PDB file of C-alpha atoms in Angstrom:
ATOM      1  CA  UNK S   1       4.640  75.037   7.580  1.00 45.00           C
ATOM      2  CA  UNK S   2       3.453  75.833  11.126  1.00 49.00           C
ATOM      3  CA  UNK S   3       0.038  74.347  10.340  1.00 45.00           C
ATOM      4  CA  UNK S   4       1.622  71.161   9.025  1.00 41.00           C
ATOM      5  CA  UNK S   5       3.777  70.891  12.134  1.00 48.00           C
ATOM      6  CA  UNK S   6       0.693  71.431  14.308  1.00 47.00           C
ATOM      7  CA  UNK S   7      -1.304  68.764  12.429  1.00 40.00           C
ATOM      8  CA  UNK S   8       1.641  66.396  12.630  1.00 41.00           C
ATOM      9  CA  UNK S   9       1.825  66.857  16.406  1.00 49.00           C
ATOM     10  CA  UNK S  10      -1.943  66.325  16.737  1.00 45.00           C
ATOM     11  CA  UNK S  11      -1.719  63.222  14.538  1.00 48.00           C
ATOM     12  CA  UNK S  12       1.089  61.856  16.630  1.00 47.00           C
ATOM     13  CA  UNK S  13      -0.948  62.529  19.753  1.00 50.00           C
ATOM     14  CA  UNK S  14      -3.938  60.601  18.382  1.00 45.00           C
ATOM     15  CA  UNK S  15      -1.666  57.782  17.194  1.00 45.00           C
ATOM     16  CA  UNK S  16      -0.038  57.585  20.608  1.00 49.00           C
ATOM     17  CA  UNK S  17      -3.453  57.590  22.269  1.00 44.00           C
ATOM     18  CA  UNK S  18      -4.807  54.747  20.161  1.00 41.00           C
ATOM     19  CA  UNK S  19      -1.584  52.762  20.546  1.00 43.00           C
ATOM     20  CA  UNK S  20      -1.774  53.169  24.301  1.00 45.00           C
ATOM     21  CA  UNK S  21      -5.468  52.230  24.271  1.00 45.00           C
ATOM     22  CA  UNK S  22      -4.793  49.094  22.226  1.00 46.00           C
ATOM     23  CA  UNK S  23      -1.880  48.175  24.450  1.00 49.00           C
ATOM     24  CA  UNK S  24      -3.999  48.622  27.573  1.00 48.00           C
ATOM     25  CA  UNK S  25      -6.780  46.467  26.117  1.00 48.00           C
ATOM     26  CA  UNK S  26      -4.328  43.698  25.337  1.00 58.00           C
ATOM     27  CA  UNK S  27      -2.682  43.924  28.764  1.00 68.00           C
ATOM     28  CA  UNK S  28      -6.131  43.351  30.265  1.00 91.00           C
ATOM     29  CA  UNK S  29      -6.684  40.253  28.132  1.00 97.00           C
ATOM     30  CA  UNK S  30      -8.685  38.230  28.784  1.00 98.00           C
ATOM     31  CA  UNK S  31     -11.502  40.120  30.468  1.00 97.00           C
ATOM     32  CA  UNK S  32     -14.272  37.716  29.430  1.00 97.00           C
ATOM     33  CA  UNK S  33     -14.592  34.012  28.550  1.00 98.00           C
ATOM     34  CA  UNK S  34     -12.430  32.596  25.750  1.00 98.00           C
ATOM     35  CA  UNK S  35     -13.770  29.913  23.412  1.00 98.00           C
ATOM     36  CA  UNK S  36     -11.558  27.077  22.140  1.00 98.00           C
ATOM     37  CA  UNK S  37     -13.040  25.454  19.052  1.00 98.00           C
ATOM     38  CA  UNK S  38     -12.145  21.779  18.754  1.00 97.00           C
ATOM     39  CA  UNK S  39     -12.974  20.538  15.236  1.00 95.00           C
ATOM     40  CA  UNK S  40     -13.084  16.924  16.420  1.00 92.00           C
ATOM     41  CA  UNK S  41     -15.561  14.826  18.385  1.00 89.00           C
ATOM     42  CA  UNK S  42     -15.753  14.856  22.167  1.00 90.00           C
ATOM     43  CA  UNK S  43     -13.602  12.401  24.158  1.00 87.00           C
ATOM     44  CA  UNK S  44     -10.914  12.122  21.480  1.00 86.00           C
ATOM     45  CA  UNK S  45      -7.295  13.166  22.100  1.00 89.00           C
ATOM     46  CA  UNK S  46      -7.747  16.714  20.761  1.00 93.00           C
ATOM     47  CA  UNK S  47     -10.827  17.232  22.935  1.00 94.00           C
ATOM     48  CA  UNK S  48      -9.205  15.754  26.038  1.00 94.00           C
ATOM     49  CA  UNK S  49      -6.051  17.860  25.728  1.00 96.00           C
ATOM     50  CA  UNK S  50      -8.075  20.973  24.873  1.00 97.00           C
ATOM     51  CA  UNK S  51      -9.997  20.580  28.132  1.00 97.00           C
ATOM     52  CA  UNK S  52      -6.768  19.916  30.009  1.00 97.00           C
ATOM     53  CA  UNK S  53      -5.253  23.141  28.657  1.00 98.00           C
ATOM     54  CA  UNK S  54      -8.491  25.110  29.079  1.00 98.00           C
ATOM     55  CA  UNK S  55      -8.571  24.443  32.812  1.00 98.00           C
ATOM     56  CA  UNK S  56      -4.953  25.462  33.296  1.00 98.00           C
ATOM     57  CA  UNK S  57      -5.269  28.583  31.143  1.00 98.00           C
ATOM     58  CA  UNK S  58      -8.338  29.509  33.168  1.00 98.00           C
ATOM     59  CA  UNK S  59      -6.368  29.048  36.395  1.00 97.00           C
ATOM     60  CA  UNK S  60      -3.501  31.150  35.049  1.00 97.00           C
ATOM     61  CA  UNK S  61      -5.462  33.970  33.407  1.00 98.00           C
ATOM     62  CA  UNK S  62      -8.541  34.225  35.596  1.00 97.00           C
ATOM     63  CA  UNK S  63     -11.222  33.851  32.925  1.00 98.00           C
ATOM     64  CA  UNK S  64     -13.118  30.766  31.698  1.00 98.00           C
ATOM     65  CA  UNK S  65     -11.678  28.964  28.675  1.00 98.00           C
ATOM     66  CA  UNK S  66     -14.609  27.034  27.212  1.00 98.00           C
ATOM     67  CA  UNK S  67     -14.258  24.105  24.795  1.00 98.00           C
ATOM     68  CA  UNK S  68     -16.658  24.146  21.835  1.00 97.00           C
ATOM     69  CA  UNK S  69     -16.684  20.875  19.855  1.00 96.00           C
ATOM     70  CA  UNK S  70     -17.493  21.348  16.161  1.00 95.00           C
ATOM     71  CA  UNK S  71     -16.650  18.040  14.463  1.00 93.00           C
ATOM     72  CA  UNK S  72     -17.393  17.114  10.880  1.00 91.00           C
ATOM     73  CA  UNK S  73     -15.969  16.896   7.363  1.00 89.00           C
ATOM     74  CA  UNK S  74     -12.562  15.786   8.558  1.00 86.00           C
ATOM     75  CA  UNK S  75     -12.135  18.823  10.870  1.00 92.00           C
ATOM     76  CA  UNK S  76     -13.118  21.348   8.155  1.00 94.00           C
ATOM     77  CA  UNK S  77     -16.386  22.528   9.768  1.00 96.00           C
ATOM     78  CA  UNK S  78     -14.833  23.572  13.068  1.00 97.00           C
ATOM     79  CA  UNK S  79     -11.667  24.950  11.484  1.00 97.00           C
ATOM     80  CA  UNK S  80     -13.712  27.102   9.107  1.00 98.00           C
ATOM     81  CA  UNK S  81     -15.792  28.440  12.016  1.00 98.00           C
ATOM     82  CA  UNK S  82     -12.581  29.467  13.794  1.00 98.00           C
ATOM     83  CA  UNK S  83     -11.177  31.084  10.635  1.00 98.00           C
ATOM     84  CA  UNK S  84     -14.301  33.266  10.322  1.00 98.00           C
ATOM     85  CA  UNK S  85     -14.402  34.289  13.995  1.00 98.00           C
ATOM     86  CA  UNK S  86     -13.402  37.818  15.107  1.00 98.00           C
ATOM     87  CA  UNK S  87      -9.628  38.194  15.435  1.00 98.00           C
ATOM     88  CA  UNK S  88      -9.793  39.476  19.004  1.00 98.00           C
ATOM     89  CA  UNK S  89      -8.264  36.602  20.954  1.00 98.00           C
ATOM     90  CA  UNK S  90     -11.601  35.327  22.260  1.00 98.00           C
ATOM     91  CA  UNK S  91     -11.914  32.474  19.751  1.00 98.00           C
ATOM     92  CA  UNK S  92      -9.049  29.994  19.487  1.00 98.00           C
ATOM     93  CA  UNK S  93      -8.602  26.771  17.518  1.00 98.00           C
ATOM     94  CA  UNK S  94      -7.253  23.497  18.875  1.00 98.00           C
ATOM     95  CA  UNK S  95      -5.666  21.934  15.822  1.00 96.00           C
ATOM     96  CA  UNK S  96      -3.568  18.928  14.888  1.00 94.00           C
ATOM     97  CA  UNK S  97      -1.522  17.723  11.974  1.00 93.00           C
ATOM     98  CA  UNK S  98      -4.807  16.420  10.533  1.00 91.00           C
ATOM     99  CA  UNK S  99      -5.249  20.025   9.341  1.00 94.00           C
ATOM    100  CA  UNK S 100      -1.774  20.249   7.828  1.00 96.00           C
ATOM    101  CA  UNK S 101      -2.491  17.044   5.883  1.00 95.00           C
ATOM    102  CA  UNK S 102      -5.868  18.426   4.765  1.00 94.00           C
ATOM    103  CA  UNK S 103      -4.187  21.398   3.091  1.00 95.00           C
ATOM    104  CA  UNK S 104      -3.171  19.132   0.203  1.00 94.00           C
ATOM    105  CA  UNK S 105      -5.546  16.207   0.749  1.00 93.00           C
ATOM    106  CA  UNK S 106      -8.639  18.445   0.508  1.00 92.00           C
ATOM    107  CA  UNK S 107      -7.612  21.433  -1.639  1.00 88.00           C
ATOM    108  CA  UNK S 108     -11.102  22.935  -2.085  1.00 91.00           C
ATOM    109  CA  UNK S 109     -11.632  24.150   1.470  1.00 94.00           C
ATOM    110  CA  UNK S 110     -13.262  27.454   2.530  1.00 96.00           C
ATOM    111  CA  UNK S 111     -10.056  28.522   4.316  1.00 97.00           C
ATOM    112  CA  UNK S 112      -6.271  28.332   3.999  1.00 97.00           C
ATOM    113  CA  UNK S 113      -4.533  27.159   7.144  1.00 97.00           C
ATOM    114  CA  UNK S 114      -1.394  29.218   6.592  1.00 96.00           C
ATOM    115  CA  UNK S 115      -3.068  32.412   5.369  1.00 97.00           C
ATOM    116  CA  UNK S 116      -6.138  32.489   7.631  1.00 98.00           C
ATOM    117  CA  UNK S 117      -4.616  31.605  11.006  1.00 98.00           C
ATOM    118  CA  UNK S 118      -2.021  33.007  13.382  1.00 98.00           C
ATOM    119  CA  UNK S 119      -0.143  30.115  15.052  1.00 98.00           C
ATOM    120  CA  UNK S 120       0.071  30.565  18.835  1.00 98.00           C
ATOM    121  CA  UNK S 121       1.875  27.536  20.248  1.00 98.00           C
ATOM    122  CA  UNK S 122       2.174  23.768  19.930  1.00 98.00           C
ATOM    123  CA  UNK S 123       0.867  21.672  22.824  1.00 98.00           C
ATOM    124  CA  UNK S 124       2.227  18.136  22.632  1.00 97.00           C
ATOM    125  CA  UNK S 125       2.857  15.169  20.400  1.00 96.00           C
ATOM    126  CA  UNK S 126       2.117  11.458  20.674  1.00 95.00           C
ATOM    127  CA  UNK S 127       4.105   8.696  19.016  1.00 95.00           C
ATOM    128  CA  UNK S 128       2.735   5.994  16.796  1.00 96.00           C
ATOM    129  CA  UNK S 129       4.198   2.503  16.760  1.00 97.00           C
ATOM    130  CA  UNK S 130       4.651   0.187  13.797  1.00 98.00           C
ATOM    131  CA  UNK S 131       3.466  -3.300  14.657  1.00 98.00           C
ATOM    132  CA  UNK S 132       3.319  -6.511  12.631  1.00 98.00           C
ATOM    133  CA  UNK S 133       1.367  -9.678  13.147  1.00 96.00           C
ATOM    134  CA  UNK S 134       3.662 -12.370  14.625  1.00 95.00           C
ATOM    135  CA  UNK S 135       3.244 -14.399  11.419  1.00 95.00           C
ATOM    136  CA  UNK S 136       5.235 -11.753   9.524  1.00 97.00           C
ATOM    137  CA  UNK S 137       8.852 -12.881   9.314  1.00 96.00           C
ATOM    138  CA  UNK S 138      10.398  -9.648  10.558  1.00 97.00           C
ATOM    139  CA  UNK S 139      11.937  -9.064  13.970  1.00 97.00           C
ATOM    140  CA  UNK S 140      13.139  -5.546  13.233  1.00 97.00           C
ATOM    141  CA  UNK S 141      12.339  -2.623  10.996  1.00 98.00           C
ATOM    142  CA  UNK S 142      15.310  -3.459   8.797  1.00 97.00           C
ATOM    143  CA  UNK S 143      13.995  -7.025   8.432  1.00 97.00           C
ATOM    144  CA  UNK S 144      10.627  -5.636   7.372  1.00 98.00           C
ATOM    145  CA  UNK S 145      12.164  -3.327   4.773  1.00 98.00           C
ATOM    146  CA  UNK S 146      14.148  -6.224   3.259  1.00 97.00           C
ATOM    147  CA  UNK S 147      11.028  -8.402   3.237  1.00 98.00           C
ATOM    148  CA  UNK S 148       8.885  -5.705   1.600  1.00 97.00           C
ATOM    149  CA  UNK S 149      11.521  -5.000  -1.061  1.00 97.00           C
ATOM    150  CA  UNK S 150      11.736  -8.715  -1.865  1.00 97.00           C
ATOM    151  CA  UNK S 151       7.926  -8.873  -2.218  1.00 96.00           C
ATOM    152  CA  UNK S 152       6.857  -5.566  -3.808  1.00 96.00           C
ATOM    153  CA  UNK S 153       3.156  -4.860  -3.408  1.00 94.00           C
ATOM    154  CA  UNK S 154       2.425  -8.184  -1.687  1.00 96.00           C
ATOM    155  CA  UNK S 155       2.529  -6.940   1.906  1.00 97.00           C
ATOM    156  CA  UNK S 156      -0.290  -4.802   3.280  1.00 97.00           C
ATOM    157  CA  UNK S 157      -0.977  -2.398   6.110  1.00 98.00           C
ATOM    158  CA  UNK S 158      -4.184  -1.271   7.773  1.00 97.00           C
ATOM    159  CA  UNK S 159      -5.253   2.215   8.831  1.00 94.00           C
ATOM    160  CA  UNK S 160      -8.271   3.874  10.370  1.00 89.00           C
ATOM    161  CA  UNK S 161      -9.155   5.480   7.023  1.00 89.00           C
ATOM    162  CA  UNK S 162      -7.848   7.399   4.058  1.00 89.00           C
ATOM    163  CA  UNK S 163      -6.004  10.579   4.988  1.00 88.00           C
ATOM    164  CA  UNK S 164      -5.784   9.770   8.706  1.00 89.00           C
ATOM    165  CA  UNK S 165      -2.448  10.127  10.528  1.00 91.00           C
ATOM    166  CA  UNK S 166      -2.153   6.323  10.585  1.00 93.00           C
ATOM    167  CA  UNK S 167      -2.554   6.143   6.802  1.00 95.00           C
ATOM    168  CA  UNK S 168      -0.138   9.000   6.158  1.00 95.00           C
ATOM    169  CA  UNK S 169       2.450   7.431   8.481  1.00 97.00           C
ATOM    170  CA  UNK S 170       2.323   4.356   6.264  1.00 97.00           C
ATOM    171  CA  UNK S 171       2.635   6.381   3.069  1.00 96.00           C
ATOM    172  CA  UNK S 172       5.598   8.292   4.504  1.00 97.00           C
ATOM    173  CA  UNK S 173       7.242   4.971   5.370  1.00 98.00           C
ATOM    174  CA  UNK S 174       6.705   3.656   1.837  1.00 97.00           C
ATOM    175  CA  UNK S 175       8.171   6.836   0.358  1.00 97.00           C
ATOM    176  CA  UNK S 176      11.184   7.148   2.645  1.00 97.00           C
ATOM    177  CA  UNK S 177      12.059   3.426   2.780  1.00 97.00           C
ATOM    178  CA  UNK S 178      11.394   2.900  -0.943  1.00 96.00           C
ATOM    179  CA  UNK S 179       9.027  -0.025  -0.462  1.00 97.00           C
ATOM    180  CA  UNK S 180       5.736  -0.973  -2.100  1.00 96.00           C
ATOM    181  CA  UNK S 181       2.865  -2.065   0.149  1.00 97.00           C
ATOM    182  CA  UNK S 182      -0.906  -2.144  -0.213  1.00 97.00           C
ATOM    183  CA  UNK S 183      -2.989   0.164   1.974  1.00 96.00           C
ATOM    184  CA  UNK S 184      -6.194  -1.291   3.443  1.00 96.00           C
ATOM    185  CA  UNK S 185      -8.394   1.484   4.896  1.00 94.00           C
ATOM    186  CA  UNK S 186     -10.943   0.776   7.616  1.00 92.00           C
ATOM    187  CA  UNK S 187     -13.683   2.873   9.171  1.00 87.00           C
ATOM    188  CA  UNK S 188     -11.887   3.429  12.438  1.00 84.00           C
ATOM    189  CA  UNK S 189      -8.860   2.104  14.290  1.00 87.00           C
ATOM    190  CA  UNK S 190     -10.698  -0.648  16.187  1.00 90.00           C
ATOM    191  CA  UNK S 191     -11.572  -2.648  13.069  1.00 93.00           C
ATOM    192  CA  UNK S 192      -8.077  -2.183  11.623  1.00 94.00           C
ATOM    193  CA  UNK S 193      -6.498  -3.280  14.889  1.00 94.00           C
ATOM    194  CA  UNK S 194      -8.704  -6.382  15.086  1.00 95.00           C
ATOM    195  CA  UNK S 195      -7.596  -7.582  11.661  1.00 96.00           C
ATOM    196  CA  UNK S 196      -3.914  -7.015  12.425  1.00 97.00           C
ATOM    197  CA  UNK S 197      -4.258  -8.951  15.689  1.00 96.00           C
ATOM    198  CA  UNK S 198      -6.042 -11.802  13.890  1.00 95.00           C
ATOM    199  CA  UNK S 199      -3.484 -11.950  11.094  1.00 95.00           C
ATOM    200  CA  UNK S 200      -5.838 -10.782   8.335  1.00 96.00           C
ATOM    201  CA  UNK S 201      -3.529  -7.823   7.699  1.00 97.00           C
ATOM    202  CA  UNK S 202       0.248  -7.749   8.012  1.00 98.00           C
ATOM    203  CA  UNK S 203       0.844  -4.525   9.927  1.00 98.00           C
ATOM    204  CA  UNK S 204      -0.306  -1.055  10.932  1.00 97.00           C
ATOM    205  CA  UNK S 205       0.790   2.184  12.538  1.00 97.00           C
ATOM    206  CA  UNK S 206      -1.220   2.726  15.724  1.00 95.00           C
ATOM    207  CA  UNK S 207      -1.185   4.873  18.851  1.00 93.00           C
ATOM    208  CA  UNK S 208       1.645   3.653  21.063  1.00 93.00           C
ATOM    209  CA  UNK S 209      -0.472   3.739  24.227  1.00 89.00           C
ATOM    210  CA  UNK S 210      -3.203   1.648  22.568  1.00 89.00           C
ATOM    211  CA  UNK S 211      -0.876  -1.010  21.185  1.00 94.00           C
ATOM    212  CA  UNK S 212       1.642  -1.248  24.032  1.00 93.00           C
ATOM    213  CA  UNK S 213      -0.340  -3.867  25.981  1.00 93.00           C
ATOM    214  CA  UNK S 214      -0.764  -6.010  22.857  1.00 96.00           C
ATOM    215  CA  UNK S 215       2.991  -5.787  22.266  1.00 97.00           C
ATOM    216  CA  UNK S 216       3.740  -6.871  25.842  1.00 95.00           C
ATOM    217  CA  UNK S 217       1.277  -9.759  25.529  1.00 96.00           C
ATOM    218  CA  UNK S 218       2.935 -10.955  22.317  1.00 96.00           C
ATOM    219  CA  UNK S 219      -0.228 -10.463  20.251  1.00 97.00           C
ATOM    220  CA  UNK S 220       1.705  -8.229  17.851  1.00 97.00           C
ATOM    221  CA  UNK S 221       5.386  -7.525  17.397  1.00 98.00           C
ATOM    222  CA  UNK S 222       6.445  -3.907  17.892  1.00 98.00           C
ATOM    223  CA  UNK S 223       9.195  -2.849  15.496  1.00 98.00           C
ATOM    224  CA  UNK S 224       9.699   0.898  15.970  1.00 98.00           C
ATOM    225  CA  UNK S 225       8.102   4.124  17.109  1.00 98.00           C
ATOM    226  CA  UNK S 226       7.656   7.191  14.949  1.00 97.00           C
ATOM    227  CA  UNK S 227       9.027  10.112  16.979  1.00 95.00           C
ATOM    228  CA  UNK S 228      12.490  11.635  17.111  1.00 93.00           C
ATOM    229  CA  UNK S 229      13.289   9.953  20.435  1.00 94.00           C
ATOM    230  CA  UNK S 230      12.225   6.665  21.998  1.00 95.00           C
ATOM    231  CA  UNK S 231       8.762   6.598  23.520  1.00 94.00           C
ATOM    232  CA  UNK S 232       8.456   6.567  27.304  1.00 91.00           C
ATOM    233  CA  UNK S 233       5.717   3.947  26.884  1.00 93.00           C
ATOM    234  CA  UNK S 234       7.872   1.506  24.874  1.00 95.00           C
ATOM    235  CA  UNK S 235      11.484   2.495  25.618  1.00 95.00           C
ATOM    236  CA  UNK S 236      12.707  -0.898  24.433  1.00 96.00           C
ATOM    237  CA  UNK S 237      11.744  -0.092  20.835  1.00 97.00           C
ATOM    238  CA  UNK S 238      14.006   1.980  18.571  1.00 98.00           C
ATOM    239  CA  UNK S 239      12.703   4.889  16.538  1.00 98.00           C
ATOM    240  CA  UNK S 240      12.073   4.488  12.812  1.00 98.00           C
ATOM    241  CA  UNK S 241      14.846   7.004  12.227  1.00 97.00           C
ATOM    242  CA  UNK S 242      17.380   5.009  14.244  1.00 96.00           C
ATOM    243  CA  UNK S 243      16.578   1.627  12.739  1.00 94.00           C
ATOM    244  CA  UNK S 244      16.437   1.956   8.983  1.00 89.00           C
ATOM    245  CA  UNK S 245      14.621   5.119   7.882  1.00 97.00           C
ATOM    246  CA  UNK S 246      16.790   8.148   8.784  1.00 97.00           C
ATOM    247  CA  UNK S 247      14.887  11.373   9.609  1.00 96.00           C
ATOM    248  CA  UNK S 248      11.520   9.600   9.599  1.00 97.00           C
ATOM    249  CA  UNK S 249       8.957  11.302  11.853  1.00 96.00           C
ATOM    250  CA  UNK S 250       5.186  10.895  11.844  1.00 96.00           C
ATOM    251  CA  UNK S 251       3.655  11.814  15.181  1.00 96.00           C
ATOM    252  CA  UNK S 252       0.223  13.140  16.070  1.00 94.00           C
ATOM    253  CA  UNK S 253       0.749  16.674  17.344  1.00 97.00           C
ATOM    254  CA  UNK S 254      -1.624  19.287  18.715  1.00 97.00           C
ATOM    255  CA  UNK S 255      -1.392  23.061  18.791  1.00 98.00           C
ATOM    256  CA  UNK S 256      -3.307  26.278  19.325  1.00 98.00           C
ATOM    257  CA  UNK S 257      -4.072  28.867  16.655  1.00 98.00           C
ATOM    258  CA  UNK S 258      -6.154  32.027  16.340  1.00 98.00           C
ATOM    259  CA  UNK S 259      -7.783  33.839  13.411  1.00 98.00           C
ATOM    260  CA  UNK S 260      -5.255  35.849  11.409  1.00 98.00           C
ATOM    261  CA  UNK S 261      -5.114  39.452  12.597  1.00 98.00           C
ATOM    262  CA  UNK S 262      -5.298  38.558  16.281  1.00 98.00           C
ATOM    263  CA  UNK S 263      -3.154  41.186  18.072  1.00 98.00           C
ATOM    264  CA  UNK S 264       0.462  40.112  18.404  1.00 97.00           C
ATOM    265  CA  UNK S 265       0.475  41.001  22.093  1.00 97.00           C
ATOM    266  CA  UNK S 266      -2.340  38.505  22.728  1.00 98.00           C
ATOM    267  CA  UNK S 267      -0.635  35.790  20.690  1.00 98.00           C
ATOM    268  CA  UNK S 268       2.602  36.391  22.626  1.00 98.00           C
ATOM    269  CA  UNK S 269       0.787  36.292  25.966  1.00 98.00           C
ATOM    270  CA  UNK S 270      -0.979  33.030  25.160  1.00 98.00           C
ATOM    271  CA  UNK S 271       2.235  31.532  23.826  1.00 98.00           C
ATOM    272  CA  UNK S 272       4.045  32.344  27.078  1.00 98.00           C
ATOM    273  CA  UNK S 273       1.260  30.851  29.227  1.00 98.00           C
ATOM    274  CA  UNK S 274       0.986  27.674  27.143  1.00 98.00           C
ATOM    275  CA  UNK S 275       4.754  27.134  27.184  1.00 98.00           C
ATOM    276  CA  UNK S 276       4.763  27.652  30.937  1.00 98.00           C
ATOM    277  CA  UNK S 277       2.010  25.059  31.408  1.00 98.00           C
ATOM    278  CA  UNK S 278       3.441  22.326  29.188  1.00 98.00           C
ATOM    279  CA  UNK S 279       6.901  22.614  30.736  1.00 97.00           C
ATOM    280  CA  UNK S 280       5.840  22.017  34.340  1.00 97.00           C
ATOM    281  CA  UNK S 281       7.069  18.791  35.917  1.00 97.00           C
ATOM    282  CA  UNK S 282       3.493  17.824  36.833  1.00 96.00           C
ATOM    283  CA  UNK S 283       2.204  18.109  33.264  1.00 97.00           C
ATOM    284  CA  UNK S 284       5.208  16.277  31.805  1.00 96.00           C
ATOM    285  CA  UNK S 285       4.653  13.397  34.251  1.00 95.00           C
ATOM    286  CA  UNK S 286       0.921  13.165  33.492  1.00 95.00           C
ATOM    287  CA  UNK S 287       1.467  13.193  29.759  1.00 95.00           C
ATOM    288  CA  UNK S 288       4.346  10.699  29.841  1.00 92.00           C
ATOM    289  CA  UNK S 289       1.952   8.089  31.237  1.00 89.00           C
ATOM    290  CA  UNK S 290      -0.370   8.852  28.310  1.00 90.00           C
ATOM    291  CA  UNK S 291       2.378   8.548  25.710  1.00 90.00           C
ATOM    292  CA  UNK S 292       2.470  12.280  25.031  1.00 94.00           C
ATOM    293  CA  UNK S 293       5.404  14.676  25.242  1.00 95.00           C
ATOM    294  CA  UNK S 294       5.219  18.487  25.474  1.00 97.00           C
ATOM    295  CA  UNK S 295       6.161  20.711  22.561  1.00 97.00           C
ATOM    296  CA  UNK S 296       7.497  24.195  23.285  1.00 97.00           C
ATOM    297  CA  UNK S 297       8.137  26.909  20.672  1.00 98.00           C
ATOM    298  CA  UNK S 298       7.776  30.643  20.207  1.00 98.00           C
ATOM    299  CA  UNK S 299       4.889  31.731  17.983  1.00 98.00           C
ATOM    300  CA  UNK S 300       7.174  32.523  14.983  1.00 98.00           C
ATOM    301  CA  UNK S 301       8.947  29.173  15.279  1.00 98.00           C
ATOM    302  CA  UNK S 302       5.605  27.372  15.499  1.00 98.00           C
ATOM    303  CA  UNK S 303       4.435  29.237  12.371  1.00 98.00           C
ATOM    304  CA  UNK S 304       7.494  27.936  10.514  1.00 98.00           C
ATOM    305  CA  UNK S 305       6.839  24.435  11.858  1.00 97.00           C
ATOM    306  CA  UNK S 306       3.250  24.502  10.528  1.00 98.00           C
ATOM    307  CA  UNK S 307       4.393  25.656   7.071  1.00 98.00           C
ATOM    308  CA  UNK S 308       7.029  22.902   6.926  1.00 97.00           C
ATOM    309  CA  UNK S 309       4.497  20.269   8.033  1.00 97.00           C
ATOM    310  CA  UNK S 310       2.063  21.366   5.305  1.00 97.00           C
ATOM    311  CA  UNK S 311       4.836  21.031   2.708  1.00 97.00           C
ATOM    312  CA  UNK S 312       5.954  17.643   4.065  1.00 96.00           C
ATOM    313  CA  UNK S 313       2.508  16.077   3.759  1.00 96.00           C
ATOM    314  CA  UNK S 314       1.818  17.743   0.409  1.00 96.00           C
ATOM    315  CA  UNK S 315       4.729  15.744  -0.992  1.00 95.00           C
ATOM    316  CA  UNK S 316       3.411  12.483   0.465  1.00 95.00           C
ATOM    317  CA  UNK S 317      -0.158  13.124  -0.723  1.00 95.00           C
ATOM    318  CA  UNK S 318       1.159  13.813  -4.223  1.00 94.00           C
ATOM    319  CA  UNK S 319       3.411  10.765  -4.560  1.00 92.00           C
ATOM    320  CA  UNK S 320       0.916   8.402  -2.924  1.00 90.00           C
ATOM    321  CA  UNK S 321      -2.183   9.681  -4.699  1.00 89.00           C
ATOM    322  CA  UNK S 322      -3.998   9.620  -1.346  1.00 86.00           C
ATOM    323  CA  UNK S 323      -7.635  10.715  -1.354  1.00 82.00           C
ATOM    324  CA  UNK S 324      -9.903  11.715   1.508  1.00 80.00           C
ATOM    325  CA  UNK S 325     -12.809   9.433   2.443  1.00 70.00           C
TER     326      UNK S 325
END
């Protein structure tokens, strides 16, 4: 019995030592450069906001945060690289709801977003805006819904490609408003936008900052934005939810994740720093001009948000039959 008690005390001593060592290592985090993998091309929104956050995290934590662009295969290449990285807090992933859509849109991936990543924090979201060519006889979202229901399958909408946020926003609208419209995919937003402006296509969901000038110039008619509250860029437009499609939301959001198994203390530390950054008055003002609004959640709440977003888009992919390009 004495021997057992002695071993127990020694075991507790070793356990306490290793716990203290681990805690000390995490308190000293980061003590070398941190890599942020961006699974999208340079100069896009995810890349721009990753660099914005990297600089401020570097200023706050005293170590370089380096952006590593790994685009390809609809974000799968870079996301897979992050999933396979050591879970030590020195490789992070800048992700968007493109990945939550991909969970059902591209089922045969080398990773599982929910199982292979530890959510850290959301960053921000940007609204889309639903616009119609002026030839479309609809001055409001409710007008458009009535028109589409009276002409099932005859109206069409453009997007930047199958499975993109712009496409999925349209499919969510069809599902929630109970309308039938034809999707016309393009290879990029520019071509889709050109055909909406010229009247070749009836409508599209587009980035609010990109379309706002065309709305002001009367080249297209803005009907509604896709967030929970009115956009700072087009405050005159109602939200989809307020003008005919209750609870509709289809924004482009960004967040930070780490490989599963990353120490909780590191995740908590990064979460606190990111929330601090995105809630400063300076950052809010900068982003408002860009049509973006900060998102702030604890790591557990963000994890729940990711799971719910995966489920939301799985439903839309199923009912729409959407396929990736």
